[in-house]
Amino acid sequence: QVQLVESGGGLVQPGGSLRLSCAASGIRFSLYAMGWYRQAPGKQRELVAAISNGGGSTNYADSVKGRFTISRDNAKNTVYLQMNSLKPEDTAVYYCNKGSSMRAMNSVGPIGSWGQGTQVTVSS
């Protein structure tokens, strides 16, 4: 059973921080690039950040550059998203997913199934 479980979301004030975690099971985690996506109501799902299978390369959506950091711990089969300086427009459900490579994830998209995600709400 392949499973990606997101956690760490919550309600925070603008300027606050959250750290999201995505725990993977049922896959050889280190073989895959990983990405964080988000979807706000009425908007398309977008790729927020991606990281290569070994963690040596990352990329970010322009909207989160300088504020979010993606990282991974292959020994723990977990990918993280550290979110700082949060803004109301960051409010969304955040999902993780896997890709065959960063290039593939950035072009054709992820190859895993979507989980439930974790809700991030930024509001005063």
PDB file of C-alpha atoms in Angstrom:
ATOM      1  CA  GLN A   1       0.000   0.000   0.000  1.00  0.00           C
ATOM      2  CA  VAL A   2       1.422   3.317  -1.130  1.00  0.00           C
ATOM      3  CA  GLN A   3       0.477   6.130   1.178  1.00  0.00           C
ATOM      4  CA  LEU A   4       1.389   9.770   1.576  1.00  0.00           C
ATOM      5  CA  VAL A   5       0.091  11.395   4.732  1.00  0.00           C
ATOM      6  CA  GLU A   6       0.318  15.131   5.227  1.00  0.00           C
ATOM      7  CA  SER A   7       0.263  16.763   8.626  1.00  0.00           C
ATOM      8  CA  GLY A   8       1.181  19.970  10.399  1.00  0.00           C
ATOM      9  CA  GLY A   9      -1.427  22.345   9.075  1.00  0.00           C
ATOM     10  CA  GLY A  10      -3.443  24.661  11.218  1.00  0.00           C
ATOM     11  CA  LEU A  11      -4.622  28.176  11.830  1.00  0.00           C
ATOM     12  CA  VAL A  12      -1.956  30.847  12.112  1.00  0.00           C
ATOM     13  CA  GLN A  13      -1.822  34.611  12.047  1.00  0.00           C
ATOM     14  CA  PRO A  14      -0.225  36.494   9.180  1.00  0.00           C
ATOM     15  CA  GLY A  15       3.517  36.486   9.621  1.00  0.00           C
ATOM     16  CA  GLY A  16       3.444  33.206  11.474  1.00  0.00           C
ATOM     17  CA  SER A  17       5.088  29.913  10.644  1.00  0.00           C
ATOM     18  CA  LEU A  18       4.129  26.307  10.155  1.00  0.00           C
ATOM     19  CA  ARG A  19       6.064  23.185   9.347  1.00  0.00           C
ATOM     20  CA  LEU A  20       4.289  20.607   7.254  1.00  0.00           C
ATOM     21  CA  SER A  21       5.314  16.982   7.110  1.00  0.00           C
ATOM     22  CA  CYS A  22       4.575  14.321   4.553  1.00  0.00           C
ATOM     23  CA  ALA A  23       5.217  10.780   5.649  1.00  0.00           C
ATOM     24  CA  ALA A  24       5.546   8.212   2.897  1.00  0.00           C
ATOM     25  CA  SER A  25       5.091   4.496   3.127  1.00  0.00           C
ATOM     26  CA  GLY A  26       4.943   1.688   0.638  1.00  0.00           C
ATOM     27  CA  ILE A  27       7.468   3.254  -1.733  1.00  0.00           C
ATOM     28  CA  ARG A  28      11.188   3.339  -2.104  1.00  0.00           C
ATOM     29  CA  PHE A  29      11.209   6.925  -1.013  1.00  0.00           C
ATOM     30  CA  SER A  30      14.706   7.853  -2.096  1.00  0.00           C
ATOM     31  CA  LEU A  31      13.933   7.050  -5.732  1.00  0.00           C
ATOM     32  CA  TYR A  32      11.425   9.866  -6.097  1.00  0.00           C
ATOM     33  CA  ALA A  33      11.431  13.567  -6.342  1.00  0.00           C
ATOM     34  CA  MET A  34       8.846  15.031  -3.998  1.00  0.00           C
ATOM     35  CA  GLY A  35       6.698  18.093  -4.198  1.00  0.00           C
ATOM     36  CA  TRP A  36       4.317  20.150  -2.165  1.00  0.00           C
ATOM     37  CA  TYR A  37       1.166  21.393  -3.842  1.00  0.00           C
ATOM     38  CA  ARG A  38      -1.645  23.546  -2.639  1.00  0.00           C
ATOM     39  CA  GLN A  39      -5.167  24.269  -3.699  1.00  0.00           C
ATOM     40  CA  ALA A  40      -7.268  27.158  -2.502  1.00  0.00           C
ATOM     41  CA  PRO A  41     -11.031  27.248  -2.967  1.00  0.00           C
ATOM     42  CA  GLY A  42     -11.915  28.144  -6.529  1.00  0.00           C
ATOM     43  CA  LYS A  43      -8.333  27.897  -7.710  1.00  0.00           C
ATOM     44  CA  GLN A  44      -6.278  25.305  -9.500  1.00  0.00           C
ATOM     45  CA  ARG A  45      -3.863  23.119  -7.637  1.00  0.00           C
ATOM     46  CA  GLU A  46      -0.374  24.520  -7.945  1.00  0.00           C
ATOM     47  CA  LEU A  47       3.097  23.227  -7.320  1.00  0.00           C
ATOM     48  CA  VAL A  48       4.597  25.146  -4.426  1.00  0.00           C
ATOM     49  CA  ALA A  49       7.970  23.484  -3.999  1.00  0.00           C
ATOM     50  CA  ALA A  50       9.836  20.463  -5.275  1.00  0.00           C
ATOM     51  CA  ILE A  51      12.932  18.616  -4.197  1.00  0.00           C
ATOM     52  CA  SER A  52      15.079  16.064  -5.969  1.00  0.00           C
ATOM     53  CA  ASN A  53      15.312  12.496  -4.797  1.00  0.00           C
ATOM     54  CA  GLY A  54      18.572  13.087  -2.982  1.00  0.00           C
ATOM     55  CA  GLY A  55      17.596  16.508  -1.699  1.00  0.00           C
ATOM     56  CA  GLY A  56      20.313  18.342  -3.584  1.00  0.00           C
ATOM     57  CA  SER A  57      18.059  20.425  -5.793  1.00  0.00           C
ATOM     58  CA  THR A  58      14.946  22.414  -5.028  1.00  0.00           C
ATOM     59  CA  ASN A  59      12.654  24.810  -6.764  1.00  0.00           C
ATOM     60  CA  TYR A  60       9.810  27.027  -5.636  1.00  0.00           C
ATOM     61  CA  ALA A  61       6.877  28.885  -6.972  1.00  0.00           C
ATOM     62  CA  ASP A  62       7.594  32.584  -7.242  1.00  0.00           C
ATOM     63  CA  SER A  63       4.876  33.311  -4.722  1.00  0.00           C
ATOM     64  CA  VAL A  64       6.701  31.471  -1.935  1.00  0.00           C
ATOM     65  CA  LYS A  65      10.367  32.048  -2.735  1.00  0.00           C
ATOM     66  CA  GLY A  66      12.242  33.321   0.260  1.00  0.00           C
ATOM     67  CA  ARG A  67       9.494  32.241   2.633  1.00  0.00           C
ATOM     68  CA  PHE A  68       9.117  28.479   2.203  1.00  0.00           C
ATOM     69  CA  THR A  69      11.768  25.789   2.385  1.00  0.00           C
ATOM     70  CA  ILE A  70      11.338  22.214   1.251  1.00  0.00           C
ATOM     71  CA  SER A  71      13.540  19.505   2.686  1.00  0.00           C
ATOM     72  CA  ARG A  72      13.559  15.762   3.043  1.00  0.00           C
ATOM     73  CA  ASP A  73      14.907  13.078   5.291  1.00  0.00           C
ATOM     74  CA  ASN A  74      15.163   9.908   3.284  1.00  0.00           C
ATOM     75  CA  ALA A  75      16.016   7.874   6.352  1.00  0.00           C
ATOM     76  CA  LYS A  76      12.625   8.845   7.770  1.00  0.00           C
ATOM     77  CA  ASN A  77      10.735   8.686   4.472  1.00  0.00           C
ATOM     78  CA  THR A  78       9.526  12.202   5.122  1.00  0.00           C
ATOM     79  CA  VAL A  79       9.454  15.468   3.228  1.00  0.00           C
ATOM     80  CA  TYR A  80       8.917  18.778   4.978  1.00  0.00           C
ATOM     81  CA  LEU A  81       7.750  22.224   4.093  1.00  0.00           C
ATOM     82  CA  GLN A  82       8.825  24.995   6.404  1.00  0.00           C
ATOM     83  CA  MET A  83       6.555  27.970   5.858  1.00  0.00           C
ATOM     84  CA  ASN A  84       7.537  31.332   7.274  1.00  0.00           C
ATOM     85  CA  SER A  85       6.096  34.804   6.937  1.00  0.00           C
ATOM     86  CA  LEU A  86       2.747  33.341   6.079  1.00  0.00           C
ATOM     87  CA  LYS A  87       0.213  35.449   4.249  1.00  0.00           C
ATOM     88  CA  PRO A  88      -3.551  35.105   3.951  1.00  0.00           C
ATOM     89  CA  GLU A  89      -3.099  34.131   0.316  1.00  0.00           C
ATOM     90  CA  ASP A  90      -1.201  31.051   1.481  1.00  0.00           C
ATOM     91  CA  THR A  91      -4.468  29.675   2.810  1.00  0.00           C
ATOM     92  CA  ALA A  92      -5.090  26.378   1.058  1.00  0.00           C
ATOM     93  CA  VAL A  93      -5.079  22.651   1.436  1.00  0.00           C
ATOM     94  CA  TYR A  94      -1.524  21.457   1.065  1.00  0.00           C
ATOM     95  CA  TYR A  95      -0.682  18.117  -0.501  1.00  0.00           C
ATOM     96  CA  CYS A  96       2.481  16.201  -1.139  1.00  0.00           C
ATOM     97  CA  ASN A  97       3.136  13.934  -4.059  1.00  0.00           C
ATOM     98  CA  LYS A  98       5.934  12.102  -5.799  1.00  0.00           C
ATOM     99  CA  GLY A  99       7.516  12.450  -9.195  1.00  0.00           C
ATOM    100  CA  SER A 100       9.954  10.431 -11.225  1.00  0.00           C
ATOM    101  CA  SER A 101      12.260  13.450 -11.261  1.00  0.00           C
ATOM    102  CA  MET A 102      12.102  17.142 -10.560  1.00  0.00           C
ATOM    103  CA  ARG A 103      12.040  17.805 -14.277  1.00  0.00           C
ATOM    104  CA  ALA A 104       9.112  15.457 -14.729  1.00  0.00           C
ATOM    105  CA  MET A 105       7.274  16.903 -11.754  1.00  0.00           C
ATOM    106  CA  ASN A 106       7.699  20.410 -13.085  1.00  0.00           C
ATOM    107  CA  SER A 107       6.510  19.426 -16.543  1.00  0.00           C
ATOM    108  CA  VAL A 108       4.143  16.473 -16.654  1.00  0.00           C
ATOM    109  CA  GLY A 109       3.295  16.554 -12.962  1.00  0.00           C
ATOM    110  CA  PRO A 110       3.349  14.060 -10.128  1.00  0.00           C
ATOM    111  CA  ILE A 111       2.717  10.362 -10.525  1.00  0.00           C
ATOM    112  CA  GLY A 112       1.250   9.466  -7.161  1.00  0.00           C
ATOM    113  CA  SER A 113      -2.294   9.498  -5.919  1.00  0.00           C
ATOM    114  CA  TRP A 114      -3.602  12.484  -4.014  1.00  0.00           C
ATOM    115  CA  GLY A 115      -4.140  12.142  -0.316  1.00  0.00           C
ATOM    116  CA  GLN A 116      -6.317  14.180   1.991  1.00  0.00           C
ATOM    117  CA  GLY A 117      -3.872  17.022   2.404  1.00  0.00           C
ATOM    118  CA  THR A 118      -3.564  19.295   5.388  1.00  0.00           C
ATOM    119  CA  GLN A 119      -5.395  22.579   5.792  1.00  0.00           C
ATOM    120  CA  VAL A 120      -3.415  25.753   6.279  1.00  0.00           C
ATOM    121  CA  THR A 121      -5.385  28.833   7.211  1.00  0.00           C
ATOM    122  CA  VAL A 122      -3.695  32.190   7.619  1.00  0.00           C
ATOM    123  CA  SER A 123      -5.983  34.726   9.191  1.00  0.00           C
ATOM    124  CA  SER A 124      -5.997  37.400  11.842  1.00  0.00           C
TER     125      SER A 124
END
